[in-house]
Amino acid sequence: MANKIANHSVTIGTNNVFATMNNLFLKDHNGQDYYHYYADLDLCNLASLIAIGVFIDNKSMFDNAVNYVKTGPSNGAFPVFSVANFTEPGFEKVLMQGKEAGRDQCHATLDFALSGIVAQQAYNQGVDLFATYENEILNGAEYVDKYSVGCDVPYTPYLSYQGNKTVISNSSRGTIRPGFELMSAHYGQLKELNSFWTDEYRD
């Protein structure tokens, strides 16, 4: 935690207004159960909390948000976000289907753009969420990116508040979503892992 430039009024505003609302959403999800909302809303709130925690030098806020990512009860938390894992033939790697594959690809790609932001913010503070659950973010990005560049992927049906998602959605397939350069750089270049489909989507 290193940012010492936040003045008193900014600290009060970010903590009492934005962080309060972020925490409230993650706690009660507007009165809905933990599985009502898709993952993107959790991830937006978690990205906000981590950023505020860093900016106002609030380690407790930062730690609580990071722990929610790792062990939280709702769809944006990594253990819940995963629907299924598949071994990709010929690549000896895992593809992870996330919670919005059956919704549309606009939101499916958004989840991983947000996950990358969350992970990078934590990584800058010495916490490696990129590696959590055997590189879940990379595995999920590879799944959504492979589908986005026109290739088929396996699919497991799941239940959402909109009903049973029996097939992968082709809505917004091929959408251009910023954020995947970050994952390609971290996994493919920094850690030298196989980020083939993420690189293809980035390019």
mmCIF file of N, CA and C in Angstrom, residues 46-140:
data_model
loop_
_atom_site.group_PDB
_atom_site.id
_atom_site.type_symbol
_atom_site.label_atom_id
_atom_site.label_comp_id
_atom_site.label_asym_id
_atom_site.label_seq_id
_atom_site.Cartn_x
_atom_site.Cartn_y
_atom_site.Cartn_z
ATOM 1 N N LEU A 46 -15.762 -5.162 -6.879
ATOM 2 C CA LEU A 46 -14.478 -5.603 -6.322
ATOM 3 C C LEU A 46 -13.317 -4.785 -6.887
ATOM 4 N N ALA A 47 -13.358 -4.493 -8.177
ATOM 5 C CA ALA A 47 -12.313 -3.652 -8.774
ATOM 6 C C ALA A 47 -12.304 -2.273 -8.123
ATOM 7 N N SER A 48 -13.486 -1.739 -7.864
ATOM 8 C CA SER A 48 -13.592 -0.440 -7.210
ATOM 9 C C SER A 48 -13.029 -0.477 -5.796
ATOM 10 N N LEU A 49 -13.398 -1.487 -5.021
ATOM 11 C CA LEU A 49 -12.920 -1.590 -3.638
ATOM 12 C C LEU A 49 -11.402 -1.736 -3.555
ATOM 13 N N ILE A 50 -10.853 -2.567 -4.417
ATOM 14 C CA ILE A 50 -9.395 -2.744 -4.398
ATOM 15 C C ILE A 50 -8.699 -1.441 -4.765
ATOM 16 N N ALA A 51 -9.206 -0.750 -5.781
ATOM 17 C CA ALA A 51 -8.602 0.518 -6.185
ATOM 18 C C ALA A 51 -8.682 1.555 -5.068
ATOM 19 N N ILE A 52 -9.837 1.650 -4.413
ATOM 20 C CA ILE A 52 -9.997 2.613 -3.326
ATOM 21 C C ILE A 52 -9.089 2.246 -2.155
ATOM 22 N N GLY A 53 -9.024 0.953 -1.831
ATOM 23 C CA GLY A 53 -8.157 0.518 -0.746
ATOM 24 C C GLY A 53 -6.712 0.915 -0.970
ATOM 25 N N VAL A 54 -6.249 0.778 -2.218
ATOM 26 C CA VAL A 54 -4.885 1.179 -2.551
ATOM 27 C C VAL A 54 -4.753 2.703 -2.467
ATOM 28 N N PHE A 55 -5.704 3.408 -3.053
ATOM 29 C CA PHE A 55 -5.609 4.865 -3.154
ATOM 30 C C PHE A 55 -5.600 5.549 -1.787
ATOM 31 N N ILE A 56 -6.438 5.062 -0.860
ATOM 32 C CA ILE A 56 -6.498 5.706 0.458
ATOM 33 C C ILE A 56 -5.652 4.963 1.493
ATOM 34 N N ASP A 57 -4.874 3.994 1.024
ATOM 35 C CA ASP A 57 -3.947 3.270 1.896
ATOM 36 C C ASP A 57 -4.692 2.558 3.028
ATOM 37 N N ASN A 58 -5.794 1.895 2.659
ATOM 38 C CA ASN A 58 -6.606 1.161 3.635
ATOM 39 C C ASN A 58 -6.387 -0.340 3.395
ATOM 40 N N LYS A 59 -5.458 -0.908 4.158
ATOM 41 C CA LYS A 59 -5.086 -2.303 3.960
ATOM 42 C C LYS A 59 -6.241 -3.250 4.261
ATOM 43 N N SER A 60 -7.049 -2.931 5.254
ATOM 44 C CA SER A 60 -8.185 -3.782 5.598
ATOM 45 C C SER A 60 -9.181 -3.864 4.443
ATOM 46 N N MET A 61 -9.469 -2.734 3.825
ATOM 47 C CA MET A 61 -10.379 -2.721 2.675
ATOM 48 C C MET A 61 -9.803 -3.546 1.532
ATOM 49 N N PHE A 62 -8.540 -3.336 1.258
ATOM 50 C CA PHE A 62 -7.863 -4.090 0.204
ATOM 51 C C PHE A 62 -7.910 -5.588 0.495
ATOM 52 N N ASP A 63 -7.529 -5.979 1.707
ATOM 53 C CA ASP A 63 -7.491 -7.399 2.075
ATOM 54 C C ASP A 63 -8.871 -8.034 2.003
ATOM 55 N N ASN A 64 -9.895 -7.323 2.469
ATOM 56 C CA ASN A 64 -11.255 -7.874 2.444
ATOM 57 C C ASN A 64 -11.731 -8.115 1.015
ATOM 58 N N ALA A 65 -11.423 -7.177 0.124
ATOM 59 C CA ALA A 65 -11.829 -7.335 -1.276
ATOM 60 C C ALA A 65 -11.083 -8.489 -1.933
ATOM 61 N N VAL A 66 -9.793 -8.589 -1.679
ATOM 62 C CA VAL A 66 -9.001 -9.686 -2.237
ATOM 63 C C VAL A 66 -9.500 -11.033 -1.715
ATOM 64 N N ASN A 67 -9.815 -11.101 -0.440
ATOM 65 C CA ASN A 67 -10.335 -12.344 0.132
ATOM 66 C C ASN A 67 -11.692 -12.705 -0.458
ATOM 67 N N TYR A 68 -12.501 -11.698 -0.780
ATOM 68 C CA TYR A 68 -13.795 -11.959 -1.423
ATOM 69 C C TYR A 68 -13.574 -12.577 -2.806
ATOM 70 N N VAL A 69 -12.619 -12.039 -3.531
ATOM 71 C CA VAL A 69 -12.297 -12.613 -4.845
ATOM 72 C C VAL A 69 -11.934 -14.088 -4.698
ATOM 73 N N LYS A 70 -11.160 -14.419 -3.677
ATOM 74 C CA LYS A 70 -10.663 -15.783 -3.497
ATOM 75 C C LYS A 70 -11.702 -16.733 -2.922
ATOM 76 N N THR A 71 -12.556 -16.247 -2.027
ATOM 77 C CA THR A 71 -13.414 -17.162 -1.262
ATOM 78 C C THR A 71 -14.858 -16.695 -1.124
ATOM 79 N N GLY A 72 -15.244 -15.642 -1.832
ATOM 80 C CA GLY A 72 -16.584 -15.079 -1.671
ATOM 81 C C GLY A 72 -17.693 -16.035 -2.100
ATOM 82 N N PRO A 73 -18.940 -15.707 -1.709
ATOM 83 C CA PRO A 73 -20.054 -16.624 -1.941
ATOM 84 C C PRO A 73 -20.830 -16.389 -3.234
ATOM 85 N N SER A 74 -20.521 -15.321 -3.979
ATOM 86 C CA SER A 74 -21.378 -14.968 -5.109
ATOM 87 C C SER A 74 -20.669 -15.157 -6.448
ATOM 88 N N ASN A 75 -21.390 -14.887 -7.522
ATOM 89 C CA ASN A 75 -20.944 -15.284 -8.859
ATOM 90 C C ASN A 75 -19.620 -14.672 -9.306
ATOM 91 N N GLY A 76 -19.255 -13.507 -8.786
ATOM 92 C CA GLY A 76 -18.007 -12.889 -9.187
ATOM 93 C C GLY A 76 -16.783 -13.423 -8.473
ATOM 94 N N ALA A 77 -16.987 -14.174 -7.414
ATOM 95 C CA ALA A 77 -15.858 -14.767 -6.688
ATOM 96 C C ALA A 77 -15.326 -15.956 -7.481
ATOM 97 N N PHE A 78 -14.018 -16.093 -7.517
ATOM 98 C CA PHE A 78 -13.410 -17.094 -8.390
ATOM 99 C C PHE A 78 -13.930 -18.523 -8.184
ATOM 100 N N PRO A 79 -14.137 -18.997 -6.945
ATOM 101 C CA PRO A 79 -14.599 -20.387 -6.805
ATOM 102 C C PRO A 79 -16.004 -20.615 -7.368
ATOM 103 N N VAL A 80 -16.833 -19.577 -7.334
ATOM 104 C CA VAL A 80 -18.221 -19.695 -7.796
ATOM 105 C C VAL A 80 -18.318 -19.413 -9.295
ATOM 106 N N PHE A 81 -17.436 -18.562 -9.783
ATOM 107 C CA PHE A 81 -17.500 -18.111 -11.168
ATOM 108 C C PHE A 81 -17.290 -19.232 -12.176
ATOM 109 N N SER A 82 -16.522 -20.212 -11.805
ATOM 110 C CA SER A 82 -16.222 -21.320 -12.720
ATOM 111 C C SER A 82 -17.409 -22.260 -12.851
ATOM 112 N N VAL A 83 -17.865 -22.468 -14.081
ATOM 113 C CA VAL A 83 -18.934 -23.434 -14.353
ATOM 114 C C VAL A 83 -18.348 -24.810 -14.617
ATOM 115 N N ALA A 84 -17.300 -24.868 -15.441
ATOM 116 C CA ALA A 84 -16.697 -26.153 -15.800
ATOM 117 C C ALA A 84 -15.304 -25.930 -16.353
ATOM 118 N N ASN A 85 -14.449 -26.932 -16.184
ATOM 119 C CA ASN A 85 -13.105 -26.927 -16.760
ATOM 120 C C ASN A 85 -13.000 -28.034 -17.806
ATOM 121 N N PHE A 86 -12.322 -27.724 -18.893
ATOM 122 C CA PHE A 86 -12.139 -28.684 -19.973
ATOM 123 C C PHE A 86 -10.661 -28.741 -20.336
ATOM 124 N N THR A 87 -10.178 -29.938 -20.630
ATOM 125 C CA THR A 87 -8.816 -30.079 -21.138
ATOM 126 C C THR A 87 -8.843 -29.956 -22.651
ATOM 127 N N GLU A 88 -8.053 -29.039 -23.178
ATOM 128 C CA GLU A 88 -8.055 -28.802 -24.615
ATOM 129 C C GLU A 88 -7.129 -29.795 -25.312
ATOM 130 N N PRO A 89 -7.661 -30.646 -26.169
ATOM 131 C CA PRO A 89 -6.825 -31.637 -26.861
ATOM 132 C C PRO A 89 -5.724 -30.972 -27.676
ATOM 133 N N GLY A 90 -4.523 -31.532 -27.589
ATOM 134 C CA GLY A 90 -3.415 -31.030 -28.371
ATOM 135 C C GLY A 90 -2.649 -29.887 -27.739
ATOM 136 N N PHE A 91 -3.279 -29.221 -26.748
ATOM 137 C CA PHE A 91 -2.624 -28.088 -26.116
ATOM 138 C C PHE A 91 -2.171 -28.411 -24.692
ATOM 139 N N GLU A 92 -2.705 -29.493 -24.119
ATOM 140 C CA GLU A 92 -2.414 -29.866 -22.743
ATOM 141 C C GLU A 92 -2.626 -28.684 -21.803
ATOM 142 N N LYS A 93 -3.764 -28.046 -21.965
ATOM 143 C CA LYS A 93 -4.093 -26.896 -21.130
ATOM 144 C C LYS A 93 -5.574 -26.934 -20.800
ATOM 145 N N VAL A 94 -5.962 -26.090 -19.857
ATOM 146 C CA VAL A 94 -7.339 -26.061 -19.365
ATOM 147 C C VAL A 94 -8.070 -24.854 -19.941
ATOM 148 N N LEU A 95 -9.293 -25.091 -20.372
ATOM 149 C CA LEU A 95 -10.215 -24.020 -20.720
ATOM 150 C C LEU A 95 -11.298 -23.983 -19.652
ATOM 151 N N MET A 96 -11.582 -22.801 -19.106
ATOM 152 C CA MET A 96 -12.580 -22.680 -18.045
ATOM 153 C C MET A 96 -13.781 -21.887 -18.541
ATOM 154 N N GLN A 97 -14.950 -22.501 -18.443
ATOM 155 C CA GLN A 97 -16.189 -21.828 -18.824
ATOM 156 C C GLN A 97 -16.685 -20.980 -17.658
ATOM 157 N N GLY A 98 -16.883 -19.698 -17.920
ATOM 158 C CA GLY A 98 -17.369 -18.786 -16.895
ATOM 159 C C GLY A 98 -18.887 -18.666 -16.877
ATOM 160 N N LYS A 99 -19.383 -17.851 -15.943
ATOM 161 C CA LYS A 99 -20.813 -17.776 -15.666
ATOM 162 C C LYS A 99 -21.641 -17.007 -16.684
ATOM 163 N N GLU A 100 -21.001 -16.398 -17.698
ATOM 164 C CA GLU A 100 -21.801 -15.634 -18.651
ATOM 165 C C GLU A 100 -21.679 -16.142 -20.086
ATOM 166 N N ALA A 101 -21.085 -17.328 -20.242
ATOM 167 C CA ALA A 101 -20.940 -17.884 -21.593
ATOM 168 C C ALA A 101 -22.292 -18.105 -22.261
ATOM 169 N N GLY A 102 -23.293 -18.452 -21.482
ATOM 170 C CA GLY A 102 -24.620 -18.682 -22.034
ATOM 171 C C GLY A 102 -25.478 -17.432 -22.131
ATOM 172 N N ARG A 103 -24.965 -16.315 -21.624
ATOM 173 C CA ARG A 103 -25.694 -15.043 -21.664
ATOM 174 C C ARG A 103 -25.430 -14.321 -22.979
ATOM 175 N N ASP A 104 -24.210 -13.846 -23.144
ATOM 176 C CA ASP A 104 -23.746 -13.241 -24.399
ATOM 177 C C ASP A 104 -22.242 -13.037 -24.289
ATOM 178 N N GLN A 105 -21.603 -12.849 -25.417
ATOM 179 C CA GLN A 105 -20.146 -12.746 -25.408
ATOM 180 C C GLN A 105 -19.659 -11.356 -25.027
ATOM 181 N N CYS A 106 -20.535 -10.376 -25.117
ATOM 182 C CA CYS A 106 -20.179 -9.036 -24.648
ATOM 183 C C CYS A 106 -19.875 -9.076 -23.148
ATOM 184 N N HIS A 107 -20.751 -9.720 -22.376
ATOM 185 C CA HIS A 107 -20.538 -9.824 -20.933
ATOM 186 C C HIS A 107 -19.500 -10.891 -20.583
ATOM 187 N N ALA A 108 -19.441 -11.948 -21.365
ATOM 188 C CA ALA A 108 -18.460 -12.998 -21.100
ATOM 189 C C ALA A 108 -17.036 -12.448 -21.199
ATOM 190 N N THR A 109 -16.787 -11.611 -22.215
ATOM 191 C CA THR A 109 -15.463 -11.002 -22.334
ATOM 192 C C THR A 109 -15.253 -9.921 -21.278
ATOM 193 N N LEU A 110 -16.316 -9.201 -20.921
ATOM 194 C CA LEU A 110 -16.214 -8.181 -19.871
ATOM 195 C C LEU A 110 -15.728 -8.787 -18.557
ATOM 196 N N ASP A 111 -16.223 -9.968 -18.237
ATOM 197 C CA ASP A 111 -15.810 -10.618 -16.980
ATOM 198 C C ASP A 111 -14.294 -10.756 -16.891
ATOM 199 N N PHE A 112 -13.668 -11.091 -17.997
ATOM 200 C CA PHE A 112 -12.230 -11.326 -17.950
ATOM 201 C C PHE A 112 -11.432 -10.037 -18.087
ATOM 202 N N ALA A 113 -11.986 -9.046 -18.754
ATOM 203 C CA ALA A 113 -11.362 -7.723 -18.728
ATOM 204 C C ALA A 113 -11.336 -7.199 -17.292
ATOM 205 N N LEU A 114 -12.447 -7.360 -16.578
ATOM 206 C CA LEU A 114 -12.527 -6.928 -15.177
ATOM 207 C C LEU A 114 -11.642 -7.783 -14.273
ATOM 208 N N SER A 115 -11.626 -9.086 -14.508
ATOM 209 C CA SER A 115 -10.777 -9.969 -13.704
ATOM 210 C C SER A 115 -9.309 -9.593 -13.839
ATOM 211 N N GLY A 116 -8.908 -9.230 -15.055
ATOM 212 C CA GLY A 116 -7.533 -8.803 -15.279
ATOM 213 C C GLY A 116 -7.208 -7.531 -14.519
ATOM 214 N N ILE A 117 -8.147 -6.594 -14.490
ATOM 215 C CA ILE A 117 -7.948 -5.352 -13.735
ATOM 216 C C ILE A 117 -7.821 -5.643 -12.255
ATOM 217 N N VAL A 118 -8.726 -6.456 -11.730
ATOM 218 C CA VAL A 118 -8.685 -6.838 -10.315
ATOM 219 C C VAL A 118 -7.337 -7.481 -9.983
ATOM 220 N N ALA A 119 -6.912 -8.413 -10.822
ATOM 221 C CA ALA A 119 -5.669 -9.134 -10.565
ATOM 222 C C ALA A 119 -4.451 -8.224 -10.669
ATOM 223 N N GLN A 120 -4.455 -7.299 -11.642
ATOM 224 C CA GLN A 120 -3.305 -6.416 -11.795
ATOM 225 C C GLN A 120 -3.181 -5.456 -10.618
ATOM 226 N N GLN A 121 -4.319 -4.942 -10.158
ATOM 227 C CA GLN A 121 -4.293 -4.050 -8.987
ATOM 228 C C GLN A 121 -3.689 -4.770 -7.784
ATOM 229 N N ALA A 122 -4.106 -6.013 -7.573
ATOM 230 C CA ALA A 122 -3.582 -6.792 -6.451
ATOM 231 C C ALA A 122 -2.114 -7.135 -6.673
ATOM 232 N N TYR A 123 -1.762 -7.475 -7.898
ATOM 233 C CA TYR A 123 -0.374 -7.844 -8.217
ATOM 234 C C TYR A 123 0.581 -6.684 -7.942
ATOM 235 N N ASN A 124 0.121 -5.474 -8.218
ATOM 236 C CA ASN A 124 0.942 -4.290 -7.953
ATOM 237 C C ASN A 124 1.235 -4.127 -6.464
ATOM 238 N N GLN A 125 0.397 -4.750 -5.626
ATOM 239 C CA GLN A 125 0.591 -4.696 -4.173
ATOM 240 C C GLN A 125 1.225 -5.973 -3.631
ATOM 241 N N GLY A 126 1.673 -6.845 -4.511
ATOM 242 C CA GLY A 126 2.367 -8.049 -4.082
ATOM 243 C C GLY A 126 1.495 -9.266 -3.874
ATOM 244 N N VAL A 127 0.227 -9.221 -4.333
ATOM 245 C CA VAL A 127 -0.692 -10.354 -4.197
ATOM 246 C C VAL A 127 -0.993 -10.906 -5.581
ATOM 247 N N ASP A 128 -0.690 -12.160 -5.824
ATOM 248 C CA ASP A 128 -0.809 -12.730 -7.176
ATOM 249 C C ASP A 128 -2.146 -13.452 -7.362
ATOM 250 N N LEU A 129 -3.182 -12.683 -7.683
ATOM 251 C CA LEU A 129 -4.476 -13.288 -8.017
ATOM 252 C C LEU A 129 -4.445 -13.935 -9.403
ATOM 253 N N PHE A 130 -3.517 -13.532 -10.243
ATOM 254 C CA PHE A 130 -3.398 -14.166 -11.560
ATOM 255 C C PHE A 130 -3.174 -15.675 -11.421
ATOM 256 N N ALA A 131 -2.437 -16.080 -10.395
ATOM 257 C CA ALA A 131 -2.094 -17.494 -10.218
ATOM 258 C C ALA A 131 -3.156 -18.275 -9.450
ATOM 259 N N THR A 132 -4.146 -17.580 -8.896
ATOM 260 C CA THR A 132 -5.139 -18.223 -8.039
ATOM 261 C C THR A 132 -5.896 -19.317 -8.783
ATOM 262 N N TYR A 133 -6.135 -20.427 -8.082
ATOM 263 C CA TYR A 133 -6.849 -21.584 -8.634
ATOM 264 C C TYR A 133 -6.262 -22.020 -9.977
ATOM 265 N N GLU A 134 -4.951 -22.204 -9.957
ATOM 266 C CA GLU A 134 -4.219 -22.712 -11.123
ATOM 267 C C GLU A 134 -4.475 -21.864 -12.368
ATOM 268 N N ASN A 135 -4.319 -20.560 -12.199
ATOM 269 C CA ASN A 135 -4.440 -19.605 -13.315
ATOM 270 C C ASN A 135 -5.857 -19.558 -13.891
ATOM 271 N N GLU A 136 -6.848 -19.477 -12.993
ATOM 272 C CA GLU A 136 -8.247 -19.486 -13.446
ATOM 273 C C GLU A 136 -8.540 -18.371 -14.443
ATOM 274 N N ILE A 137 -7.976 -17.186 -14.221
ATOM 275 C CA ILE A 137 -8.247 -16.075 -15.143
ATOM 276 C C ILE A 137 -7.755 -16.414 -16.548
ATOM 277 N N LEU A 138 -6.547 -16.942 -16.660
ATOM 278 C CA LEU A 138 -6.024 -17.343 -17.969
ATOM 279 C C LEU A 138 -6.901 -18.428 -18.583
ATOM 280 N N ASN A 139 -7.265 -19.429 -17.802
ATOM 281 C CA ASN A 139 -8.077 -20.527 -18.328
ATOM 282 C C ASN A 139 -9.421 -20.024 -18.856
ATOM 283 N N GLY A 140 -10.011 -19.081 -18.129
ATOM 284 C CA GLY A 140 -11.287 -18.515 -18.563
ATOM 285 C C GLY A 140 -11.138 -17.612 -19.770
#
